[in-house]
């Protein structure tokens, strides 16, 4: 009986801690997007989440650790969404439709772009942090390259010859995304960014006219 009570109590504590951690991450996302990493204090995150410093330190050792956890959480979600968007055509690949879906995922959240840019600047000065960003970018490229490789194997689509293989095409896709989001952060024109990104990705992944080569 005592063991069962302990197990139930432990389960409640674990669920509560999961909720606390999730709320801290959500609150941190809002605060980091509004003020920028390096301008935020632990107290501000705690206030936004409605928790004490004790709750913070029971989940994270520092603001840096929280920021890294937040980045990984959001980056993994984006990578999964891109993979899902590319998989919706099944074994075939409708390039224009896939471009539409991927563009909607990548430009869905301006706040995420602000946080991601903060992480990029931070990573540029810290090689150990840069590795986290490189891993995320590699995951995005793999998802794109794998999908293009499957389509090419079925004779459905191939990147323009100037890009070389599917890995090079995936690099080009991520580079196009970087360029469009840099402009978006400055002019805040989400719809314009979607149109431009769709045009770039279609040109990169087809003959430029919206049909696979």
PDB file of C-alpha atoms in Angstrom:
ATOM      1  CA  UNK A   1       0.000   0.000   0.000  1.00  0.00           C
ATOM      2  CA  UNK A   2       2.768   2.427   0.932  1.00  0.00           C
ATOM      3  CA  UNK A   3       4.570   1.645  -2.312  1.00  0.00           C
ATOM      4  CA  UNK A   4       1.409   2.345  -4.320  1.00  0.00           C
ATOM      5  CA  UNK A   5       0.874   5.651  -2.525  1.00  0.00           C
ATOM      6  CA  UNK A   6       4.493   6.620  -3.184  1.00  0.00           C
ATOM      7  CA  UNK A   7       4.131   5.707  -6.836  1.00  0.00           C
ATOM      8  CA  UNK A   8       0.955   7.783  -7.187  1.00  0.00           C
ATOM      9  CA  UNK A   9       2.574  10.721  -5.405  1.00  0.00           C
ATOM     10  CA  UNK A  10       5.636  10.467  -7.629  1.00  0.00           C
ATOM     11  CA  UNK A  11       3.417  10.429 -10.686  1.00  0.00           C
ATOM     12  CA  UNK A  12       1.651  13.576  -9.531  1.00  0.00           C
ATOM     13  CA  UNK A  13       4.977  15.299  -8.866  1.00  0.00           C
ATOM     14  CA  UNK A  14       6.300  14.263 -12.276  1.00  0.00           C
ATOM     15  CA  UNK A  15       3.193  15.544 -14.095  1.00  0.00           C
ATOM     16  CA  UNK A  16       3.314  18.788 -12.140  1.00  0.00           C
ATOM     17  CA  UNK A  17       6.981  19.250 -12.976  1.00  0.00           C
ATOM     18  CA  UNK A  18       6.291  18.603 -16.658  1.00  0.00           C
ATOM     19  CA  UNK A  19       3.552  21.251 -16.602  1.00  0.00           C
ATOM     20  CA  UNK A  20       5.806  23.695 -14.760  1.00  0.00           C
ATOM     21  CA  UNK A  21       8.638  23.185 -17.229  1.00  0.00           C
ATOM     22  CA  UNK A  22       6.282  23.577 -20.194  1.00  0.00           C
ATOM     23  CA  UNK A  23       4.841  26.790 -18.773  1.00  0.00           C
ATOM     24  CA  UNK A  24       8.319  28.203 -18.143  1.00  0.00           C
ATOM     25  CA  UNK A  25       9.294  27.427 -21.732  1.00  0.00           C
ATOM     26  CA  UNK A  26       6.132  29.041 -23.110  1.00  0.00           C
ATOM     27  CA  UNK A  27       6.639  32.130 -20.959  1.00  0.00           C
ATOM     28  CA  UNK A  28      10.306  32.340 -21.921  1.00  0.00           C
ATOM     29  CA  UNK A  29       9.378  32.187 -25.601  1.00  0.00           C
ATOM     30  CA  UNK A  30       7.085  35.201 -25.188  1.00  0.00           C
ATOM     31  CA  UNK A  31       9.642  37.190 -23.195  1.00  0.00           C
ATOM     32  CA  UNK A  32      12.620  36.353 -25.426  1.00  0.00           C
ATOM     33  CA  UNK A  33      10.641  37.247 -28.559  1.00  0.00           C
ATOM     34  CA  UNK A  34       9.575  40.568 -27.048  1.00  0.00           C
ATOM     35  CA  UNK A  35      12.887  41.682 -25.501  1.00  0.00           C
ATOM     36  CA  UNK A  36      15.653  39.529 -26.963  1.00  0.00           C
ATOM     37  CA  UNK A  37      18.056  37.091 -25.366  1.00  0.00           C
ATOM     38  CA  UNK A  38      20.561  38.912 -23.172  1.00  0.00           C
ATOM     39  CA  UNK A  39      17.969  41.477 -22.106  1.00  0.00           C
ATOM     40  CA  UNK A  40      15.810  39.098 -20.105  1.00  0.00           C
ATOM     41  CA  UNK A  41      16.163  38.156 -16.444  1.00  0.00           C
ATOM     42  CA  UNK A  42      15.118  35.017 -14.629  1.00  0.00           C
ATOM     43  CA  UNK A  43      12.682  37.130 -12.628  1.00  0.00           C
ATOM     44  CA  UNK A  44      10.941  38.266 -15.819  1.00  0.00           C
ATOM     45  CA  UNK A  45      10.508  34.710 -17.023  1.00  0.00           C
ATOM     46  CA  UNK A  46       9.181  33.625 -13.631  1.00  0.00           C
ATOM     47  CA  UNK A  47       6.746  36.549 -13.527  1.00  0.00           C
ATOM     48  CA  UNK A  48       5.456  35.775 -17.019  1.00  0.00           C
ATOM     49  CA  UNK A  49       5.006  32.107 -16.079  1.00  0.00           C
ATOM     50  CA  UNK A  50       3.481  32.846 -12.674  1.00  0.00           C
ATOM     51  CA  UNK A  51       6.130  30.873 -10.773  1.00  0.00           C
ATOM     52  CA  UNK A  52       8.817  31.541  -8.194  1.00  0.00           C
ATOM     53  CA  UNK A  53      12.581  31.401  -8.698  1.00  0.00           C
ATOM     54  CA  UNK A  54      12.442  28.073  -6.854  1.00  0.00           C
ATOM     55  CA  UNK A  55      10.272  26.612  -9.607  1.00  0.00           C
ATOM     56  CA  UNK A  56      12.712  27.923 -12.177  1.00  0.00           C
ATOM     57  CA  UNK A  57      15.773  26.394 -10.514  1.00  0.00           C
ATOM     58  CA  UNK A  58      14.028  23.074 -10.016  1.00  0.00           C
ATOM     59  CA  UNK A  59      13.900  22.821 -13.830  1.00  0.00           C
ATOM     60  CA  UNK A  60      16.842  24.830 -15.156  1.00  0.00           C
ATOM     61  CA  UNK A  61      20.279  25.736 -13.841  1.00  0.00           C
ATOM     62  CA  UNK A  62      20.500  29.019 -15.730  1.00  0.00           C
ATOM     63  CA  UNK A  63      18.835  31.270 -18.263  1.00  0.00           C
ATOM     64  CA  UNK A  64      21.234  29.909 -20.895  1.00  0.00           C
ATOM     65  CA  UNK A  65      20.016  26.372 -20.251  1.00  0.00           C
ATOM     66  CA  UNK A  66      16.411  27.522 -20.556  1.00  0.00           C
ATOM     67  CA  UNK A  67      17.181  29.299 -23.834  1.00  0.00           C
ATOM     68  CA  UNK A  68      18.863  26.206 -25.288  1.00  0.00           C
ATOM     69  CA  UNK A  69      15.949  23.999 -24.200  1.00  0.00           C
ATOM     70  CA  UNK A  70      13.507  26.437 -25.787  1.00  0.00           C
ATOM     71  CA  UNK A  71      15.455  26.519 -29.038  1.00  0.00           C
ATOM     72  CA  UNK A  72      15.676  22.732 -29.258  1.00  0.00           C
ATOM     73  CA  UNK A  73      11.959  22.349 -28.521  1.00  0.00           C
ATOM     74  CA  UNK A  74      10.876  24.800 -31.212  1.00  0.00           C
ATOM     75  CA  UNK A  75      13.494  23.700 -33.753  1.00  0.00           C
ATOM     76  CA  UNK A  76      12.492  20.042 -33.381  1.00  0.00           C
ATOM     77  CA  UNK A  77       8.840  21.006 -33.870  1.00  0.00           C
ATOM     78  CA  UNK A  78       9.631  22.930 -37.063  1.00  0.00           C
ATOM     79  CA  UNK A  79      11.734  20.055 -38.433  1.00  0.00           C
ATOM     80  CA  UNK A  80       8.912  17.591 -37.739  1.00  0.00           C
ATOM     81  CA  UNK A  81       6.370  19.879 -39.408  1.00  0.00           C
ATOM     82  CA  UNK A  82       8.545  20.260 -42.505  1.00  0.00           C
ATOM     83  CA  UNK A  83       9.010  16.484 -42.706  1.00  0.00           C
ATOM     84  CA  UNK A  84       5.256  16.027 -42.331  1.00  0.00           C
ATOM     85  CA  UNK A  85       4.494  18.597 -45.026  1.00  0.00           C
ATOM     86  CA  UNK A  86       6.861  16.851 -47.439  1.00  0.00           C
ATOM     87  CA  UNK A  87       5.323  13.448 -46.714  1.00  0.00           C
ATOM     88  CA  UNK A  88       1.712  14.387 -47.479  1.00  0.00           C
ATOM     89  CA  UNK A  89       2.018  13.480 -51.167  1.00  0.00           C
ATOM     90  CA  UNK A  90       2.757   9.861 -50.289  1.00  0.00           C
ATOM     91  CA  UNK A  91       5.232   8.165 -52.645  1.00  0.00           C
ATOM     92  CA  UNK A  92       4.677  10.855 -55.292  1.00  0.00           C
ATOM     93  CA  UNK A  93       5.828  14.472 -55.067  1.00  0.00           C
ATOM     94  CA  UNK A  94       3.727  17.417 -56.181  1.00  0.00           C
ATOM     95  CA  UNK A  95       6.450  20.079 -56.039  1.00  0.00           C
ATOM     96  CA  UNK A  96       4.232  23.212 -56.157  1.00  0.00           C
ATOM     97  CA  UNK A  97       1.881  21.806 -53.501  1.00  0.00           C
ATOM     98  CA  UNK A  98       4.808  20.705 -51.311  1.00  0.00           C
ATOM     99  CA  UNK A  99       6.377  24.171 -51.653  1.00  0.00           C
ATOM    100  CA  UNK A 100       3.103  25.753 -50.525  1.00  0.00           C
ATOM    101  CA  UNK A 101       2.919  23.536 -47.448  1.00  0.00           C
ATOM    102  CA  UNK A 102       6.567  23.964 -46.470  1.00  0.00           C
ATOM    103  CA  UNK A 103       6.362  27.734 -46.911  1.00  0.00           C
ATOM    104  CA  UNK A 104       3.361  27.907 -44.602  1.00  0.00           C
ATOM    105  CA  UNK A 105       5.283  25.979 -41.939  1.00  0.00           C
ATOM    106  CA  UNK A 106       8.517  27.957 -42.205  1.00  0.00           C
ATOM    107  CA  UNK A 107       6.927  31.409 -42.154  1.00  0.00           C
ATOM    108  CA  UNK A 108       4.163  30.663 -39.679  1.00  0.00           C
ATOM    109  CA  UNK A 109       5.604  32.372 -36.596  1.00  0.00           C
ATOM    110  CA  UNK A 110       7.471  35.695 -36.659  1.00  0.00           C
ATOM    111  CA  UNK A 111       8.244  35.401 -32.937  1.00  0.00           C
ATOM    112  CA  UNK A 112      10.068  32.134 -33.625  1.00  0.00           C
ATOM    113  CA  UNK A 113      12.197  33.871 -36.259  1.00  0.00           C
ATOM    114  CA  UNK A 114      13.170  36.522 -33.699  1.00  0.00           C
ATOM    115  CA  UNK A 115      14.185  33.898 -31.137  1.00  0.00           C
ATOM    116  CA  UNK A 116      16.018  31.852 -33.790  1.00  0.00           C
ATOM    117  CA  UNK A 117      17.957  34.918 -34.905  1.00  0.00           C
ATOM    118  CA  UNK A 118      18.978  35.635 -31.315  1.00  0.00           C
ATOM    119  CA  UNK A 119      20.209  32.063 -31.068  1.00  0.00           C
ATOM    120  CA  UNK A 120      22.165  32.447 -34.329  1.00  0.00           C
ATOM    121  CA  UNK A 121      23.953  35.567 -33.053  1.00  0.00           C
ATOM    122  CA  UNK A 122      24.723  33.857 -29.754  1.00  0.00           C
ATOM    123  CA  UNK A 123      25.949  30.704 -31.523  1.00  0.00           C
ATOM    124  CA  UNK A 124      28.249  32.720 -33.788  1.00  0.00           C
ATOM    125  CA  UNK A 125      30.294  33.653 -30.704  1.00  0.00           C
ATOM    126  CA  UNK A 126      30.179  30.256 -28.995  1.00  0.00           C
ATOM    127  CA  UNK A 127      31.365  27.166 -30.929  1.00  0.00           C
ATOM    128  CA  UNK A 128      29.704  24.726 -28.525  1.00  0.00           C
ATOM    129  CA  UNK A 129      26.378  26.493 -28.977  1.00  0.00           C
ATOM    130  CA  UNK A 130      26.884  26.657 -32.737  1.00  0.00           C
ATOM    131  CA  UNK A 131      26.850  22.868 -32.848  1.00  0.00           C
ATOM    132  CA  UNK A 132      23.217  22.848 -31.702  1.00  0.00           C
ATOM    133  CA  UNK A 133      22.244  25.191 -34.511  1.00  0.00           C
ATOM    134  CA  UNK A 134      24.241  23.208 -37.069  1.00  0.00           C
ATOM    135  CA  UNK A 135      22.472  20.006 -36.008  1.00  0.00           C
ATOM    136  CA  UNK A 136      19.068  21.607 -36.492  1.00  0.00           C
ATOM    137  CA  UNK A 137      19.962  22.951 -39.925  1.00  0.00           C
ATOM    138  CA  UNK A 138      21.356  19.554 -40.922  1.00  0.00           C
ATOM    139  CA  UNK A 139      18.112  17.910 -39.845  1.00  0.00           C
ATOM    140  CA  UNK A 140      16.092  20.265 -42.024  1.00  0.00           C
ATOM    141  CA  UNK A 141      18.365  19.624 -44.996  1.00  0.00           C
ATOM    142  CA  UNK A 142      18.164  15.850 -44.517  1.00  0.00           C
ATOM    143  CA  UNK A 143      14.366  15.961 -44.514  1.00  0.00           C
ATOM    144  CA  UNK A 144      14.377  17.912 -47.782  1.00  0.00           C
ATOM    145  CA  UNK A 145      17.151  15.891 -49.424  1.00  0.00           C
ATOM    146  CA  UNK A 146      15.563  12.551 -48.491  1.00  0.00           C
ATOM    147  CA  UNK A 147      12.247  13.609 -49.994  1.00  0.00           C
ATOM    148  CA  UNK A 148      13.895  14.822 -53.207  1.00  0.00           C
ATOM    149  CA  UNK A 149      15.916  11.615 -53.440  1.00  0.00           C
ATOM    150  CA  UNK A 150      12.779   9.463 -53.189  1.00  0.00           C
ATOM    151  CA  UNK A 151      11.055  11.548 -55.845  1.00  0.00           C
ATOM    152  CA  UNK A 152      14.081  11.367 -58.152  1.00  0.00           C
ATOM    153  CA  UNK A 153      14.231   7.578 -57.753  1.00  0.00           C
ATOM    154  CA  UNK A 154      10.657   7.403 -59.046  1.00  0.00           C
ATOM    155  CA  UNK A 155      11.413   9.765 -61.923  1.00  0.00           C
ATOM    156  CA  UNK A 156       9.022  12.381 -60.491  1.00  0.00           C
ATOM    157  CA  UNK A 157      11.275  15.369 -59.896  1.00  0.00           C
ATOM    158  CA  UNK A 158      14.868  16.473 -60.092  1.00  0.00           C
ATOM    159  CA  UNK A 159      16.547  19.729 -59.090  1.00  0.00           C
ATOM    160  CA  UNK A 160      17.965  21.849 -61.936  1.00  0.00           C
ATOM    161  CA  UNK A 161      21.336  20.514 -63.092  1.00  0.00           C
ATOM    162  CA  UNK A 162      23.144  23.631 -61.909  1.00  0.00           C
ATOM    163  CA  UNK A 163      22.443  22.616 -58.298  1.00  0.00           C
ATOM    164  CA  UNK A 164      23.974  19.187 -58.699  1.00  0.00           C
ATOM    165  CA  UNK A 165      22.689  16.500 -56.341  1.00  0.00           C
ATOM    166  CA  UNK A 166      19.766  16.527 -53.905  1.00  0.00           C
ATOM    167  CA  UNK A 167      22.018  17.476 -50.979  1.00  0.00           C
ATOM    168  CA  UNK A 168      23.090  20.625 -52.814  1.00  0.00           C
ATOM    169  CA  UNK A 169      19.459  21.377 -53.613  1.00  0.00           C
ATOM    170  CA  UNK A 170      18.577  21.036 -49.931  1.00  0.00           C
ATOM    171  CA  UNK A 171      21.370  23.474 -49.033  1.00  0.00           C
ATOM    172  CA  UNK A 172      19.954  25.919 -51.566  1.00  0.00           C
ATOM    173  CA  UNK A 173      16.461  25.611 -50.095  1.00  0.00           C
ATOM    174  CA  UNK A 174      17.704  26.437 -46.589  1.00  0.00           C
ATOM    175  CA  UNK A 175      19.786  29.329 -47.951  1.00  0.00           C
ATOM    176  CA  UNK A 176      16.712  30.755 -49.708  1.00  0.00           C
ATOM    177  CA  UNK A 177      14.771  30.481 -46.460  1.00  0.00           C
ATOM    178  CA  UNK A 178      17.534  32.340 -44.595  1.00  0.00           C
ATOM    179  CA  UNK A 179      17.487  35.195 -47.103  1.00  0.00           C
ATOM    180  CA  UNK A 180      13.717  35.593 -47.096  1.00  0.00           C
ATOM    181  CA  UNK A 181      13.463  35.522 -43.312  1.00  0.00           C
ATOM    182  CA  UNK A 182      16.174  38.179 -42.957  1.00  0.00           C
ATOM    183  CA  UNK A 183      14.037  40.506 -45.085  1.00  0.00           C
ATOM    184  CA  UNK A 184      10.899  39.486 -43.185  1.00  0.00           C
ATOM    185  CA  UNK A 185      12.423  40.441 -39.849  1.00  0.00           C
ATOM    186  CA  UNK A 186      13.006  43.940 -41.191  1.00  0.00           C
ATOM    187  CA  UNK A 187       9.820  44.694 -43.133  1.00  0.00           C
ATOM    188  CA  UNK A 188       7.373  42.375 -41.270  1.00  0.00           C
ATOM    189  CA  UNK A 189       5.661  41.618 -44.599  1.00  0.00           C
ATOM    190  CA  UNK A 190       4.619  38.012 -43.986  1.00  0.00           C
ATOM    191  CA  UNK A 191       2.489  37.662 -47.109  1.00  0.00           C
ATOM    192  CA  UNK A 192       5.224  39.151 -49.281  1.00  0.00           C
ATOM    193  CA  UNK A 193       7.740  36.763 -47.731  1.00  0.00           C
ATOM    194  CA  UNK A 194       5.489  33.784 -48.469  1.00  0.00           C
ATOM    195  CA  UNK A 195       5.143  34.785 -52.113  1.00  0.00           C
ATOM    196  CA  UNK A 196       8.884  35.338 -52.507  1.00  0.00           C
ATOM    197  CA  UNK A 197       9.833  32.097 -50.747  1.00  0.00           C
ATOM    198  CA  UNK A 198       7.386  30.114 -52.870  1.00  0.00           C
ATOM    199  CA  UNK A 199       8.855  31.602 -56.031  1.00  0.00           C
ATOM    200  CA  UNK A 200      12.421  30.864 -54.947  1.00  0.00           C
ATOM    201  CA  UNK A 201      11.705  27.292 -53.845  1.00  0.00           C
ATOM    202  CA  UNK A 202       9.740  26.537 -57.007  1.00  0.00           C
ATOM    203  CA  UNK A 203      12.614  27.852 -59.133  1.00  0.00           C
ATOM    204  CA  UNK A 204      15.137  25.827 -57.124  1.00  0.00           C
ATOM    205  CA  UNK A 205      13.216  22.557 -57.239  1.00  0.00           C
ATOM    206  CA  UNK A 206      11.806  22.683 -60.755  1.00  0.00           C
ATOM    207  CA  UNK A 207      12.669  24.074 -64.169  1.00  0.00           C
ATOM    208  CA  UNK A 208      11.501  27.462 -62.885  1.00  0.00           C
ATOM    209  CA  UNK A 209       8.029  27.165 -64.337  1.00  0.00           C
ATOM    210  CA  UNK A 210       6.481  25.098 -61.596  1.00  0.00           C
ATOM    211  CA  UNK A 211       6.885  21.731 -63.294  1.00  0.00           C
ATOM    212  CA  UNK A 212       9.567  19.125 -62.473  1.00  0.00           C
ATOM    213  CA  UNK A 213      12.381  18.763 -64.997  1.00  0.00           C
TER     214      UNK A 213
END
